[in-house]
CSV table of C-alpha atoms and ligand atoms in Angstrom, one decimal:
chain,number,residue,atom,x,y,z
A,25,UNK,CA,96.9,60.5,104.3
A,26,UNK,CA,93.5,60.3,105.3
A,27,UNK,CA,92.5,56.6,105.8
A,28,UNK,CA,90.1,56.7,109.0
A,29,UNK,CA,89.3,53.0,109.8
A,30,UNK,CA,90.8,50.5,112.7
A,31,UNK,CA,90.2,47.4,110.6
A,32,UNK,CA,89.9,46.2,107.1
A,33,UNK,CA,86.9,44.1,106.7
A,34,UNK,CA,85.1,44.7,103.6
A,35,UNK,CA,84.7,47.1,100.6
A,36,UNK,CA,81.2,48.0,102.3
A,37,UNK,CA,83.0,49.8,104.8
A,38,UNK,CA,85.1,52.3,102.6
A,39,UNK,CA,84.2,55.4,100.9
A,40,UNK,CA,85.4,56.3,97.5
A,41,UNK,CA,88.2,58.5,99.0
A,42,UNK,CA,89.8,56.1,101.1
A,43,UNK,CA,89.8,53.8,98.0
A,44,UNK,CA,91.7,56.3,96.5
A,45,UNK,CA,94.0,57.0,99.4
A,46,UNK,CA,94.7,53.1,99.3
A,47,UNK,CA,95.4,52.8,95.2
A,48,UNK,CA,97.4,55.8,95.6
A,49,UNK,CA,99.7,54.3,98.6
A,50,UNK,CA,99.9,51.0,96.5
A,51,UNK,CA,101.0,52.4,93.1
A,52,UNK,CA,103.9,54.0,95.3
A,53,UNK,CA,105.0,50.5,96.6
A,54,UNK,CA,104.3,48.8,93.0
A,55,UNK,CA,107.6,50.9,92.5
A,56,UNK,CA,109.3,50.0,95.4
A,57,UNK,CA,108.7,46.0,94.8
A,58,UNK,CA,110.4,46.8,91.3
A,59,UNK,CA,113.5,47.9,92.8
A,60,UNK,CA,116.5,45.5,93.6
A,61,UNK,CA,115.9,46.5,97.3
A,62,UNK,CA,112.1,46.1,98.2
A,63,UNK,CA,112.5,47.0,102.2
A,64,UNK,CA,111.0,49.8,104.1
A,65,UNK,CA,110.0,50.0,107.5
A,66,UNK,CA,106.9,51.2,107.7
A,67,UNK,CA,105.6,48.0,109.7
A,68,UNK,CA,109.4,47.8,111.8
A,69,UNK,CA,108.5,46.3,115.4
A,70,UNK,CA,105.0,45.6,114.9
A,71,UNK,CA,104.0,41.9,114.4
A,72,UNK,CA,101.8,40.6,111.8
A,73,UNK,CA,100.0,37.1,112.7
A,74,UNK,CA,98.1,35.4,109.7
A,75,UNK,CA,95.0,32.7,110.3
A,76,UNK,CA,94.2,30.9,107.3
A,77,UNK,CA,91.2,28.3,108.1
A,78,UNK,CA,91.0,27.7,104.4
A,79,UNK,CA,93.0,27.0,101.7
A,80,UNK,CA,95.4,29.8,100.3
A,81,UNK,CA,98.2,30.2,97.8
A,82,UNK,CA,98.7,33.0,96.6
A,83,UNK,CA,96.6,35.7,99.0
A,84,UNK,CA,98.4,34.1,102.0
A,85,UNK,CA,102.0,34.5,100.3
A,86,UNK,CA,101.1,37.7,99.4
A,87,UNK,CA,100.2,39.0,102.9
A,88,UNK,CA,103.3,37.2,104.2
A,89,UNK,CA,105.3,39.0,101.7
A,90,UNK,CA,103.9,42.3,102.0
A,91,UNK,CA,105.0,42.5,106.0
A,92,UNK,CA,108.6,41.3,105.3
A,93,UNK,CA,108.7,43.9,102.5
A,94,UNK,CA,107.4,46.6,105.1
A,95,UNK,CA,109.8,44.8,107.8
A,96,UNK,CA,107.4,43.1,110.4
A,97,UNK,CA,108.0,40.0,111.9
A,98,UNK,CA,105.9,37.3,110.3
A,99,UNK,CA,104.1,34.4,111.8
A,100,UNK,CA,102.1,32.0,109.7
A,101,UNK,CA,99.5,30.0,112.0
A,102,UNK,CA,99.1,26.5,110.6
A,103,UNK,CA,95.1,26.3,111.6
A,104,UNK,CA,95.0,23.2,110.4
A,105,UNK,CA,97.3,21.9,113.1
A,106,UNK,CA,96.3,23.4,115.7
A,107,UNK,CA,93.5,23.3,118.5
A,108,UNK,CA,91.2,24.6,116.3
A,109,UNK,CA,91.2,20.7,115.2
A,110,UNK,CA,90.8,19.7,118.5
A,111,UNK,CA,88.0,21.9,118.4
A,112,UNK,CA,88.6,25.3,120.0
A,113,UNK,CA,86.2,27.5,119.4
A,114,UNK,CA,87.4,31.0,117.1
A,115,UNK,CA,86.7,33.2,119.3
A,116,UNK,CA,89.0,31.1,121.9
A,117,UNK,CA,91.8,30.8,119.1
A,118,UNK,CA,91.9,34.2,118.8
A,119,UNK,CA,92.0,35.4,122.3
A,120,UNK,CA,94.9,33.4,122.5
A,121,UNK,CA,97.0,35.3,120.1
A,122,UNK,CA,95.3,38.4,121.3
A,123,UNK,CA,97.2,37.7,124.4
A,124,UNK,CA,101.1,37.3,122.2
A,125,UNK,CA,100.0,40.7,121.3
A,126,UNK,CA,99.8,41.0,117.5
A,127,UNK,CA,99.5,44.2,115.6
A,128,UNK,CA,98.4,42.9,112.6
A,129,UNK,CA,96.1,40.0,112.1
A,130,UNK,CA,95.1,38.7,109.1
A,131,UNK,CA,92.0,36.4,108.5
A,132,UNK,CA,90.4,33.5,106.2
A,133,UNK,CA,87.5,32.0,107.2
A,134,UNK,CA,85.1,30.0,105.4
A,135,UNK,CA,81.8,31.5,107.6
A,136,UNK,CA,80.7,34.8,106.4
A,137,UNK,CA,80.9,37.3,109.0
A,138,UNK,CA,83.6,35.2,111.0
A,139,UNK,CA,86.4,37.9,110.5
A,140,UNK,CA,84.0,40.6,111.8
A,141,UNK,CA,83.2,39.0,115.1
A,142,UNK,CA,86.9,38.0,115.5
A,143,UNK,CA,87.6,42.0,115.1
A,144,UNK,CA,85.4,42.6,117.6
A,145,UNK,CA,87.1,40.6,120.0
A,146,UNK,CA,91.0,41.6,119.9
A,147,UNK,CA,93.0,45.2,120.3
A,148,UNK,CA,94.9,45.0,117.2
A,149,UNK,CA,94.3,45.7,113.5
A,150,UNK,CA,92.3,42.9,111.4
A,151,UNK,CA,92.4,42.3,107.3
A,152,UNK,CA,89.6,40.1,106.0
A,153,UNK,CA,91.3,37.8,103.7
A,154,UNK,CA,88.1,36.4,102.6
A,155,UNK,CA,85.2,35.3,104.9
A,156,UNK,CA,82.8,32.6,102.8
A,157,UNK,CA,80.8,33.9,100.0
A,158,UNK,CA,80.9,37.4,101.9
A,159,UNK,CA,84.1,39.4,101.0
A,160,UNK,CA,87.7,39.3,99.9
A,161,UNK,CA,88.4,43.3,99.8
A,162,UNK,CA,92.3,43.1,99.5
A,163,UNK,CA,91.1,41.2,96.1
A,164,UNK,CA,88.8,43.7,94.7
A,165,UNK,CA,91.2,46.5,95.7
A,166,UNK,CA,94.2,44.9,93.8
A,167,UNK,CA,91.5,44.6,90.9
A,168,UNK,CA,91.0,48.1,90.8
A,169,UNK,CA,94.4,49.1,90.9
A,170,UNK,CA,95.3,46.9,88.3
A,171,UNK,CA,92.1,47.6,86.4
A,172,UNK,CA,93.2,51.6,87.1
A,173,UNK,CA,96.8,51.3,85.7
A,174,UNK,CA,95.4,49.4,82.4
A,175,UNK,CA,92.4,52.0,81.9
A,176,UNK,CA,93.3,54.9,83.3
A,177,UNK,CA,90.7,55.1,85.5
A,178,UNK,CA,87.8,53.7,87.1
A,179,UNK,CA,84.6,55.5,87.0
A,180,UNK,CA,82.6,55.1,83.5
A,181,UNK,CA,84.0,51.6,82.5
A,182,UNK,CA,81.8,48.5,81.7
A,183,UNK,CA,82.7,45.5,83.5
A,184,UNK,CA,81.6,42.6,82.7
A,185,UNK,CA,82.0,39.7,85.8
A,186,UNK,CA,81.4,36.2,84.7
A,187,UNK,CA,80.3,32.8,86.3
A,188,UNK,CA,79.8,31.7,89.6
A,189,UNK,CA,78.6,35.0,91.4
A,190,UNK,CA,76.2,33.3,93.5
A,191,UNK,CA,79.3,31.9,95.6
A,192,UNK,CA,81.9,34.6,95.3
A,193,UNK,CA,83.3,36.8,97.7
A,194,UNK,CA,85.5,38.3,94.8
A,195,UNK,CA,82.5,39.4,92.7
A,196,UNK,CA,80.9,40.9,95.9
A,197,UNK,CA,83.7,43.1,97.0
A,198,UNK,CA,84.5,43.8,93.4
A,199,UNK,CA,80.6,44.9,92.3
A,200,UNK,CA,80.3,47.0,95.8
A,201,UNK,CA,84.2,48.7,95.0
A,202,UNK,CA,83.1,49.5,91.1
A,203,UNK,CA,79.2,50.3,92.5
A,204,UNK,CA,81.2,53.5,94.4
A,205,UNK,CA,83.3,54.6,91.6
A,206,UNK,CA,80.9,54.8,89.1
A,207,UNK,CA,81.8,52.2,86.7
A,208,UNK,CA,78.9,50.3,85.2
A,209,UNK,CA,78.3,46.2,85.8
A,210,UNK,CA,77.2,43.5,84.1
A,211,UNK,CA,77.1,40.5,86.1
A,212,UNK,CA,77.1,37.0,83.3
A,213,UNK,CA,76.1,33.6,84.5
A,214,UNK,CA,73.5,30.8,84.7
A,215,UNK,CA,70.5,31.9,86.5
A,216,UNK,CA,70.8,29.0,88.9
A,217,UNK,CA,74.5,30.7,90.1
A,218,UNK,CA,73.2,34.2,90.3
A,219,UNK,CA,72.4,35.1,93.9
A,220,UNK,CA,69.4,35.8,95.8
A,221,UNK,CA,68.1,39.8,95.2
A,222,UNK,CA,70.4,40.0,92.5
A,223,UNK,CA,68.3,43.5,91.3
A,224,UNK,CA,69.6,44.8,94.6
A,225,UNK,CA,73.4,45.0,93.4
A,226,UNK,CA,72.4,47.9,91.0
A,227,UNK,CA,74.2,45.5,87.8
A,228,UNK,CA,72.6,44.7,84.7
A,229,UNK,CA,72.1,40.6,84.6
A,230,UNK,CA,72.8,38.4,81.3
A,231,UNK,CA,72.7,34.7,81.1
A,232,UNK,CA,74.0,35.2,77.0
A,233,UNK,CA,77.5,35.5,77.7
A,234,UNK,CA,77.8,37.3,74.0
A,235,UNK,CA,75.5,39.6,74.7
A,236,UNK,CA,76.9,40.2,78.3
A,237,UNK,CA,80.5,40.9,76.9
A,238,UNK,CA,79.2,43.6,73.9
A,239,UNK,CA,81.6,46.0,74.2
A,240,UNK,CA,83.1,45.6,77.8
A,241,UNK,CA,86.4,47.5,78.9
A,242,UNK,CA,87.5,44.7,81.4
A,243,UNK,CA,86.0,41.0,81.4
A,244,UNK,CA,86.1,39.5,84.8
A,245,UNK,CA,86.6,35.4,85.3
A,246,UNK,CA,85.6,33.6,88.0
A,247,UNK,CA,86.6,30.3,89.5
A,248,UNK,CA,83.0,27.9,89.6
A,249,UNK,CA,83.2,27.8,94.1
A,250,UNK,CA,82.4,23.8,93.8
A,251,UNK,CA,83.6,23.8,97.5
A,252,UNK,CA,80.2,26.1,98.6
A,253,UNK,CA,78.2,24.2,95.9
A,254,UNK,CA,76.0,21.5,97.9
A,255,UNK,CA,74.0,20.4,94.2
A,256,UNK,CA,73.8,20.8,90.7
A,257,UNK,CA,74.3,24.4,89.5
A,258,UNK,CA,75.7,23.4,86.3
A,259,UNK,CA,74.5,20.8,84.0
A,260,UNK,CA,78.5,19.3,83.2
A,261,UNK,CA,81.8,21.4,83.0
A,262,UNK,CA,81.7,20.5,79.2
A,263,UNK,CA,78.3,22.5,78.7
A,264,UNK,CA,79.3,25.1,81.1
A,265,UNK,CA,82.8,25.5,79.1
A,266,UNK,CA,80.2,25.5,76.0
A,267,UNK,CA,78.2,28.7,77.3
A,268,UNK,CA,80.3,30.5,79.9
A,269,UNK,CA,83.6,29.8,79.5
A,270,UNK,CA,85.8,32.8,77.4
A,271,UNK,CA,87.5,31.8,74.5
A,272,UNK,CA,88.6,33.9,72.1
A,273,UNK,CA,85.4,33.9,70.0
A,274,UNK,CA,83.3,35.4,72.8
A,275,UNK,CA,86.6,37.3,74.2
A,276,UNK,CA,86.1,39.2,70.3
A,277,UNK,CA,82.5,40.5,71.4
A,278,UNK,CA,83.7,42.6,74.0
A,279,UNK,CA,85.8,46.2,73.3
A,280,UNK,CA,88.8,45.4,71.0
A,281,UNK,CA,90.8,46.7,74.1
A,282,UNK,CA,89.1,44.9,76.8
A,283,UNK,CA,91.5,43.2,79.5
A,284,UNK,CA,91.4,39.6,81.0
A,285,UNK,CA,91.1,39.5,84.6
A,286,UNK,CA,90.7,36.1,86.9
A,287,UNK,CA,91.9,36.1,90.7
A,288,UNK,CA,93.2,33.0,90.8
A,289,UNK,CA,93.3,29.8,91.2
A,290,UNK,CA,92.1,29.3,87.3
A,291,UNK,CA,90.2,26.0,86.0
A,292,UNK,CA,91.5,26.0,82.1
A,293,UNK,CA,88.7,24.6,79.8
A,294,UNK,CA,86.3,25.3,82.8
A,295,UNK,CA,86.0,28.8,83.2
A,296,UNK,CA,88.7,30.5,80.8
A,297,UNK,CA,90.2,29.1,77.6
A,298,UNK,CA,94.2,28.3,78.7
A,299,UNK,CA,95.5,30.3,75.5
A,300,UNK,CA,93.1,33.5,76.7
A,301,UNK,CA,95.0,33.5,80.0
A,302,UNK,CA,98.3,33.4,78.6
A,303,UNK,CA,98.2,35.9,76.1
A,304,UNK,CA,100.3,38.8,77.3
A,305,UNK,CA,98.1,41.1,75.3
A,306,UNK,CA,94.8,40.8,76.7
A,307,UNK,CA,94.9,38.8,80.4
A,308,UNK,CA,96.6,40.9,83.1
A,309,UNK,CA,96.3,38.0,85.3
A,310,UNK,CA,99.9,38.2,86.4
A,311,UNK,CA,99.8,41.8,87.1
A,312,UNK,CA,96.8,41.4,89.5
A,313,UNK,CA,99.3,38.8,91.2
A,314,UNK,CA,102.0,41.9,91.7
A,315,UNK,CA,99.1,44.9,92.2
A,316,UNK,CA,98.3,42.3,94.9
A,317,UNK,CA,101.5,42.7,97.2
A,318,UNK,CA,101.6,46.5,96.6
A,319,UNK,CA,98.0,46.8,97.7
A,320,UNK,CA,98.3,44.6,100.9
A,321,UNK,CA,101.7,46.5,101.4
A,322,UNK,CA,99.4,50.0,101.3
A,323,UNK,CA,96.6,48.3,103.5
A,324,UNK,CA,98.7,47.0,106.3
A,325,UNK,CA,101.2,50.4,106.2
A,326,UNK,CA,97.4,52.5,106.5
A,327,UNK,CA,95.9,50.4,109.6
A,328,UNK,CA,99.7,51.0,111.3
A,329,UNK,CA,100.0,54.5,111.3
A,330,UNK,CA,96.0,54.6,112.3
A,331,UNK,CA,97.1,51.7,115.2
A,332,UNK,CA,100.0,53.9,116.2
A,333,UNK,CA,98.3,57.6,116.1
A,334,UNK,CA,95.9,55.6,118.9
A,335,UNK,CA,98.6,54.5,121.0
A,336,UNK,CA,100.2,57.4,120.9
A,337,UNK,CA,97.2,59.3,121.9
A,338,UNK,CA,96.5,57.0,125.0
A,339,UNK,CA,100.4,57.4,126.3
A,340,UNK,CA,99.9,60.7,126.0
A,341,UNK,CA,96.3,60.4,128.1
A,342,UNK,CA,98.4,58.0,130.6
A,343,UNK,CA,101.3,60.7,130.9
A,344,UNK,CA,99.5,63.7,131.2
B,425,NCD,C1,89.7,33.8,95.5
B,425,NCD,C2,89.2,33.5,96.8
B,425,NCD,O1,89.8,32.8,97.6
B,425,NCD,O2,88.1,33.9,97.1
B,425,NCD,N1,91.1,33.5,95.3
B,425,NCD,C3,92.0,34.4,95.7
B,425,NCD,O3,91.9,35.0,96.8
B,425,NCD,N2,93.0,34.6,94.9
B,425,NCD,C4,88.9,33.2,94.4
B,425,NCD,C5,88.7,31.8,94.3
B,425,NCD,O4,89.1,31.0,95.2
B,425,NCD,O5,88.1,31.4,93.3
C-alpha cells in the first residue's frame, strides 16, 4: 500500500492516489466495524495521545474509537485542565508528551497552522483534527468516502457546499479533496461569508441558493462558525434560514438523487430544515458519522506501518 507521508496535516498535502489508497483501506474497515467483533491489531503497542484545545464530540470520539478498534492504548489529554491554562506555551505542551513517547498524536487547535508547527517539533506521527479555519482532512476524507459509496464515484459530480465557507475548515479540505478528483464545485453563500480570493479555489460562486443547487449530485451543509465570527455576517438567523437554509423546496432544485451531507454539529432551522436531516432517503448524515471511524481507522493504520518501516530501517542502520 503506497501511502508515502509521515504525518497527516491537510488535504493539500495528498495526491489523488493516496486518497485512494486511504478510501480503499477504510471501506475494508467499514466492514470490520459491522462485525460483532470490531478488533484488529494493526495499531497493538503503539500509543495514541489526543490534544483537543477546542471543543469536540464526535471527531474526538471517533479518533478515540478508531485506536481501541485498531488496539492501541488510548489517552485523552483534557487541555482544558491542564498547564496549557496556566499558560504553557504549545510547543512546551507538546514536548512534554513528546517525551512519554507517543506514536500517534492527534491535534485540534483553534490557530491555523498550529498542528503543523507542533509536527515539526515531535518524532511521532501527527493527524490534524482541525486547525482554525485552515483544515479538517479526516472530515473531508470521510466525506468522500461516504460521498463515493452513495455515487459510485468521485470525479465528474457537482457539489454543491453551502453557508459559512469564509470560516470553514470542512469546506477547505473538502473543495481542495474534490478540486483533485475532478468533481466540479459550486460554493453557495452570502457574499459577506465567502472568503478572501475566492476565484482562486477554481469553484463556481452563487449567492441564489436555487440556482446554486440546479441539478447537484451531493448538497453540502455547513454549520454558520459564530465562534470565528467577530461581526455581523448575517443580517438575523431568521433571514439567513429564509435564503440559505435547505428545506425541501430548495432541496427539490437540485438532482432528484442528490444526497444530504452536514459534518456535524447541525443548527436545525438555522442552516438545514430538521425534517431534511432526518429523512433516511436523502441526508447520509449518519453514515458520514460511521465512514468517519473507518477512515480515521485507515489513516492512523497508514502513518503506523510508514512510523514502523522507519524504525525498522534505523535498527537496522544501528545493527549493521
Ligand atoms: C466541524 C469542525 O469542527 O470543523 N465539525 C466536525 O469536525 N464534525 C464542523 C463544525 O464545527 O461546524
Amino acid at each position: 500500500m503506497h501511502f508515502p507521508h509521515r504525518h497527516l496535516l491537510g488535504i493539500e498535502h495528498l495526491p489523488p492516489a493516496s486518497i485512494t489508497t486511504l478510501l480503499d483501506l477504510a471501506d475494508q474497515y467499514v466492514a470490520l466495524n459491522r462485525r460483532e467483533v470490531k478488533h484488529s491489531d494493526a495499531l497493538a503497542g503503539l500509543t495514541q495521545i489526543n490534544m483537543f484545545f477546542e471543543a469536540s464530540t464526535r471527531t474526538q470520539a471517533s479518533f478515540e474509537l478508531a485506536g481501541k478498534r485498531l488496539g492501541a492504548d488510548v489517552m485523552n489529554m483534557a487541555v482544558a485542565q491542564s498547564s496549557v491554562k496556566k499558560g504553557e506555551t504549545l510547543i512546551d505542551t507538546a514536548l512534554t508528551l513528546n517525551a512519554m513517547h507517543p506514536d500517534l498524536l492527534v491535534v485540534r487547535h483553534p490557530a491555523s497552522g498550529a498542528v503543523a508547527l507542533l509536527a515539526a517539533k515531535v518524532n511521532c506521527a501527527v493527524l490534524n483534527a482541525g486547525d482554525g479555519r485552515h483544515e479538517h482532512p479526516t472530515q473531508a476524507l470521510l466525506d468522500a468516502l461516504t460521498i463515493r459509496r452513495a455515487k459510485g464515484r468521485l470525479h465528474r459530480l457537482t457539489v454543491a457546499i453551502c453557508g459559512d465557507i469564509a470560516h470553514s475548515r470542512v469546506a477547505r479540505s473538502n473543495i481542495l479533496l474534490l478540486n483533485r478528483m475532478e468533481s466540479r464545485i459550486r460554493l453557495i453563500g452570502p457574499p459577506t461569508l465567502m472568503p478572501a480570493g475566492i476565484a482562486d479555489f477554481g469553484c463556481e460562486v452563487f449567492d441564489d441558493m436555487r440556482a446554486g443547487l440546479k441539478g447537484a449530485d451531493v448538497v453540502m451543509m455547513l454549520r454558520l462558525q459564530k465562534e470565528r465570527m467577530d461581526g455581523g455576517f448575517i443580517p438575523s438567523e431568521r433571514e439567513y434560514y429564509h435564503r440559505y437554509g435547505l428545506d425541501a423546496e430548495k432541496l427539490a432544485h437540485a438532482a432528484p438523487d442528490a444526497i444530504v451531507m452536514h459534518p456535524g454539529p447541525m443548527n436545525r432551522g438555522v442552516e438545514i430544515d430538521g425534517e431534511i436531516a432526518d429523512d433516511i432517503n436523502r441526508s447520509v448524515i449518519q453514515e458520514q458519522v460511521e465512514m468517519g471511524v473507518a477512515v480515521r481507522m485507515a489513516a492512523m493504520d497508514l502513518l503506523a506501518r510508514n512510523l514502523r518501516a522507519a524504525r525498522g530501517a534505523k535498527v537496522t542502520e544501528v545493527m549493521a
